[in-house]
């Protein structure tokens, strides 16, 4: 495929499974490297952002996880149709992370 030609998502089920098998710090490093791939589709970016948010939560870093979920909400508001139901899921995940970080006021503003 040449630059700009349509292709399948890069972050498919096999790569996602491979990332989740990694230890969280290694996973985050690999995610950062994958974000540098030029021919990445928006769906790939979304999948990597979700894996990053889940990884921060797994590491016990709820503020970083909440920030990651909020970044996904911003992405979704640009990339997805209005009123897409997945935005609710991303907002809820962010709110749960804010609660885990003992920041109920921030959580309340999200839902």
Backbone as JSON, one array per atom type, in Angstrom:
{
  "sequence": "XXXXXXXXXXXXXXXXXXXXXXXXXXXXXXXXXXXXXXXXXXXXXXXXXXXXXXXXXXXXXXXXXXXXXXXXXXXXXXXXXXXXXXXXXXXXXXXXXXXXXXXXXXXXXXX",
  "N": [[0.83, -1.2, 0.0], [0.46, 2.22, -0.77], [1.28, 5.51, 0.53], [-1.47, 7.05, 2.1], [-3.34, 5.36, 0.98], [-6.28, 3.32, 1.38], [-6.55, 1.09, 4.16], [-6.65, -1.77, 6.37], [-7.42, -1.55, 9.91], [-4.62, -1.01, 12.07], [-4.4, -1.68, 14.72], [-5.6, -4.26, 15.56], [-7.44, -7.15, 16.82], [-5.4, -9.05, 17.43], [-3.03, -7.56, 17.91], [-3.97, -5.99, 20.02], [-4.4, -7.98, 21.98], [-1.78, -8.84, 22.28], [-0.59, -6.51, 23.34], [-1.99, -6.33, 25.79], [-0.97, -8.57, 27.07], [1.51, -7.78, 27.85], [3.59, -6.42, 30.47], [2.37, -3.65, 32.38], [4.1, -1.18, 32.35], [5.77, -1.69, 30.1], [3.82, -1.99, 28.18], [2.77, 0.64, 28.03], [4.98, 1.97, 26.97], [5.18, 0.75, 24.46], [2.74, 1.54, 23.37], [3.17, 4.29, 23.14], [5.15, 4.27, 21.15], [3.68, 3.17, 19.03], [1.89, 5.22, 18.5], [3.38, 6.86, 16.91], [3.27, 5.89, 14.35], [2.72, 6.68, 11.04], [0.65, 6.06, 9.18], [-1.69, 5.55, 10.6], [-5.03, 4.76, 11.38], [-7.96, 6.55, 12.54], [-9.51, 4.93, 14.19], [-7.57, 3.23, 15.15], [-6.09, 4.97, 16.76], [-8.02, 5.51, 18.7], [-8.34, 2.95, 19.88], [-5.77, 2.57, 20.96], [-5.72, 4.69, 22.78], [-7.72, 3.86, 24.56], [-6.59, 1.47, 25.55], [-4.39, 2.59, 26.81], [-5.64, 4.12, 28.84], [-6.89, 2.1, 30.35], [-4.61, 0.77, 31.17], [-3.31, 2.66, 32.81], [-5.18, 2.73, 34.88], [-4.93, 0.1, 35.79], [-2.38, 0.24, 36.81], [-2.89, 1.63, 39.07], [-3.16, 4.38, 38.91], [-5.26, 6.56, 39.05], [-5.76, 9.29, 38.37], [-4.21, 9.78, 36.06], [-5.45, 7.87, 34.48], [-8.07, 8.92, 34.37], [-7.55, 11.32, 33.01], [-6.77, 10.24, 30.59], [-9.14, 8.95, 29.75], [-10.71, 11.23, 29.46], [-9.39, 12.44, 27.34], [-10.11, 10.65, 25.36], [-12.84, 11.16, 25.23], [-12.77, 13.77, 24.2], [-11.63, 13.17, 21.69], [-13.68, 11.55, 20.67], [-15.77, 13.38, 20.48], [-15.07, 14.79, 18.27], [-14.59, 12.9, 16.25], [-16.7, 11.04, 16.15], [-20.22, 10.47, 15.37], [-22.77, 12.88, 16.37], [-24.15, 12.4, 19.62], [-23.31, 9.78, 19.95], [-23.36, 6.63, 21.45], [-21.11, 5.55, 22.68], [-19.69, 7.61, 23.84], [-20.86, 8.07, 26.29], [-20.02, 5.84, 27.73], [-17.25, 6.34, 27.84], [-17.24, 8.73, 29.31], [-18.32, 7.8, 31.72], [-16.34, 5.99, 32.53], [-14.25, 7.8, 32.95], [-15.37, 9.28, 35.07], [-15.54, 7.29, 37.04], [-12.83, 6.84, 37.48], [-12.12, 9.34, 38.48], [-13.54, 9.26, 40.89], [-12.12, 7.17, 42.12], [-9.79, 8.51, 42.51], [-10.43, 10.08, 44.57], [-11.85, 12.41, 43.96], [-14.63, 13.54, 43.96], [-16.12, 15.8, 43.1], [-15.18, 16.42, 40.54], [-15.91, 14.06, 39.29], [-18.7, 14.2, 39.45], [-19.26, 16.28, 37.7], [-18.92, 15.08, 35.28], [-20.9, 13.25, 34.74]],
  "CA": [[0.0, 0.0, 0.0], [1.16, 3.49, -0.77], [0.77, 6.48, 1.51], [-2.81, 7.55, 1.9], [-4.25, 4.35, 0.47], [-7.06, 2.69, 2.45], [-6.04, -0.17, 4.71], [-7.32, -2.23, 7.59], [-6.85, -1.01, 11.15], [-3.36, -1.6, 12.53], [-4.57, -2.15, 16.1], [-6.66, -5.26, 15.55], [-7.53, -8.02, 18.01], [-4.13, -9.72, 17.76], [-2.13, -6.58, 18.53], [-4.54, -5.64, 21.32], [-4.11, -9.08, 22.9], [-0.34, -8.79, 22.55], [-0.35, -5.4, 24.26], [-2.52, -6.66, 27.12], [-0.11, -9.59, 27.69], [2.72, -7.11, 28.34], [3.51, -5.74, 31.76], [1.88, -2.3, 32.11], [5.07, -0.17, 31.88], [6.17, -2.04, 28.74], [2.65, -1.7, 27.34], [2.71, 2.08, 27.81], [6.08, 2.33, 26.06], [4.8, 0.29, 23.12], [1.65, 2.41, 22.9], [3.79, 5.55, 22.71], [5.8, 4.0, 19.86], [2.66, 2.95, 18.01], [1.29, 6.51, 18.14], [4.24, 7.5, 15.92], [3.03, 5.32, 13.03], [2.07, 7.72, 10.23], [-0.55, 5.61, 8.47], [-2.65, 5.05, 11.57], [-6.42, 5.2, 11.25], [-8.51, 7.11, 13.77], [-9.94, 3.82, 15.05], [-6.35, 2.76, 15.82], [-5.8, 5.94, 17.83], [-8.99, 5.29, 19.77], [-8.01, 1.7, 20.57], [-4.57, 2.8, 21.76], [-6.09, 5.55, 23.91], [-8.46, 3.03, 25.51], [-5.63, 0.57, 26.2], [-3.59, 3.43, 27.71], [-6.46, 4.45, 30.01], [-7.03, 0.86, 31.14], [-3.29, 0.47, 31.76], [-3.1, 3.57, 33.94], [-6.04, 2.25, 35.97], [-4.31, -1.13, 36.29], [-1.21, 0.66, 37.59], [-3.32, 2.36, 40.26], [-2.97, 5.8, 38.65], [-6.59, 7.0, 38.59], [-5.77, 10.62, 37.76], [-3.74, 9.58, 34.69], [-6.5, 7.14, 33.78], [-9.16, 9.87, 34.11], [-7.08, 12.21, 31.95], [-6.79, 9.46, 29.34], [-10.54, 8.8, 29.33], [-11.16, 12.55, 29.02], [-8.84, 12.62, 26.0], [-10.93, 9.85, 24.46], [-14.1, 11.9, 25.06], [-12.48, 14.85, 23.24], [-11.48, 12.53, 20.39], [-15.0, 11.08, 20.23], [-16.62, 14.52, 20.12], [-14.64, 15.23, 16.94], [-14.57, 11.82, 15.27], [-17.92, 10.23, 16.12], [-21.46, 11.23, 15.14], [-23.37, 13.44, 17.6], [-24.95, 11.52, 20.47], [-22.84, 8.4, 19.88], [-23.5, 6.03, 22.79], [-19.82, 5.22, 23.3], [-19.24, 8.75, 24.63], [-21.37, 7.85, 27.66], [-19.12, 4.86, 28.34], [-15.98, 7.0, 28.12], [-17.48, 9.66, 30.42], [-18.5, 7.01, 32.93], [-15.02, 5.5, 32.93], [-13.53, 8.93, 33.5], [-15.97, 9.58, 36.37], [-15.12, 6.24, 37.99], [-11.43, 7.1, 37.82], [-12.11, 10.51, 39.37], [-13.94, 8.78, 42.22], [-11.0, 6.41, 42.66], [-8.78, 9.49, 42.88], [-11.03, 10.89, 45.65], [-12.24, 13.71, 43.41], [-16.05, 13.39, 43.6], [-16.65, 16.96, 42.4], [-14.88, 16.24, 39.12], [-16.73, 12.93, 38.81], [-20.09, 14.66, 39.32], [-19.38, 17.13, 36.51], [-18.8, 14.26, 34.08], [-22.12, 12.45, 34.49]],
  "C": [[0.87, 1.25, 0.0], [0.59, 4.42, 0.28], [-0.61, 6.98, 1.14], [-3.8, 6.55, 1.33], [-5.01, 3.7, 1.61], [-6.44, 1.36, 2.88], [-6.83, -0.54, 5.95], [-6.69, -1.57, 8.8], [-5.56, -1.75, 11.53], [-3.52, -2.24, 13.9], [-5.79, -3.08, 16.13], [-6.62, -6.13, 16.79], [-6.21, -8.68, 18.41], [-3.16, -8.76, 18.45], [-2.66, -6.15, 19.9], [-4.22, -6.72, 22.35], [-2.63, -9.09, 23.27], [0.0, -7.68, 23.53], [-0.82, -5.74, 25.67], [-1.71, -7.76, 27.82], [1.16, -8.97, 28.28], [2.5, -6.58, 29.75], [3.14, -4.28, 31.49], [2.93, -1.27, 31.69], [5.55, -0.43, 30.44], [5.04, -1.72, 27.75], [2.57, -0.21, 27.02], [3.8, 2.53, 26.84], [5.75, 1.93, 24.63], [3.68, 1.13, 22.53], [2.23, 3.72, 22.39], [4.47, 5.38, 21.35], [4.77, 3.86, 18.75], [1.99, 4.26, 17.58], [2.11, 7.25, 17.09], [4.05, 6.96, 14.5], [2.21, 6.31, 12.21], [0.75, 7.29, 9.63], [-1.62, 5.04, 9.41], [-4.04, 5.62, 11.3], [-6.9, 5.77, 12.58], [-8.99, 6.01, 14.73], [-8.74, 3.22, 15.79], [-6.0, 3.67, 16.99], [-6.74, 5.71, 19.01], [-8.66, 4.03, 20.57], [-6.78, 1.88, 21.46], [-4.87, 3.69, 22.97], [-6.84, 4.76, 24.97], [-7.5, 2.11, 26.26], [-4.76, 1.36, 27.18], [-4.38, 3.75, 28.98], [-6.62, 3.24, 30.93], [-5.71, 0.54, 31.85], [-3.0, 1.38, 32.94], [-3.96, 3.15, 35.14], [-5.43, 1.0, 36.6], [-3.1, -0.81, 37.16], [-1.59, 1.41, 38.86], [-3.08, 3.85, 40.14], [-4.28, 6.41, 38.14], [-6.62, 8.38, 37.96], [-5.29, 10.53, 36.31], [-4.79, 8.85, 33.87], [-7.65, 8.08, 33.42], [-8.78, 10.83, 32.99], [-7.13, 11.51, 30.6], [-8.22, 9.28, 28.84], [-11.09, 10.13, 28.83], [-10.63, 12.86, 27.62], [-9.64, 11.83, 24.97], [-12.27, 10.54, 24.2], [-13.89, 13.04, 24.07], [-12.37, 14.28, 21.82], [-12.86, 12.16, 19.83], [-15.89, 12.24, 19.8], [-16.28, 15.07, 18.74], [-14.89, 14.15, 15.89], [-15.88, 11.04, 15.12], [-19.15, 11.09, 15.84], [-21.99, 11.8, 16.46], [-24.2, 12.38, 18.31], [-24.54, 10.05, 20.36], [-22.81, 7.83, 21.3], [-22.16, 5.7, 23.44], [-19.28, 6.37, 24.15], [-19.68, 8.6, 26.08], [-20.45, 6.88, 28.4], [-17.81, 5.53, 28.73], [-16.13, 8.0, 29.27], [-17.62, 8.92, 31.74], [-17.17, 6.47, 33.43], [-14.19, 6.62, 33.55], [-14.05, 9.28, 34.9], [-15.56, 8.56, 37.42], [-13.67, 6.45, 38.42], [-11.3, 8.32, 38.74], [-12.54, 10.13, 40.78], [-12.82, 8.0, 42.89], [-9.87, 7.33, 43.11], [-9.27, 10.42, 43.99], [-11.34, 12.31, 45.18], [-13.71, 13.64, 42.96], [-16.63, 14.59, 42.86], [-16.39, 16.86, 40.9], [-15.73, 15.12, 38.52], [-18.17, 13.39, 38.56], [-20.28, 15.53, 38.08], [-19.37, 16.32, 35.22], [-20.09, 13.5, 33.74], [-23.37, 13.25, 34.78]]
}
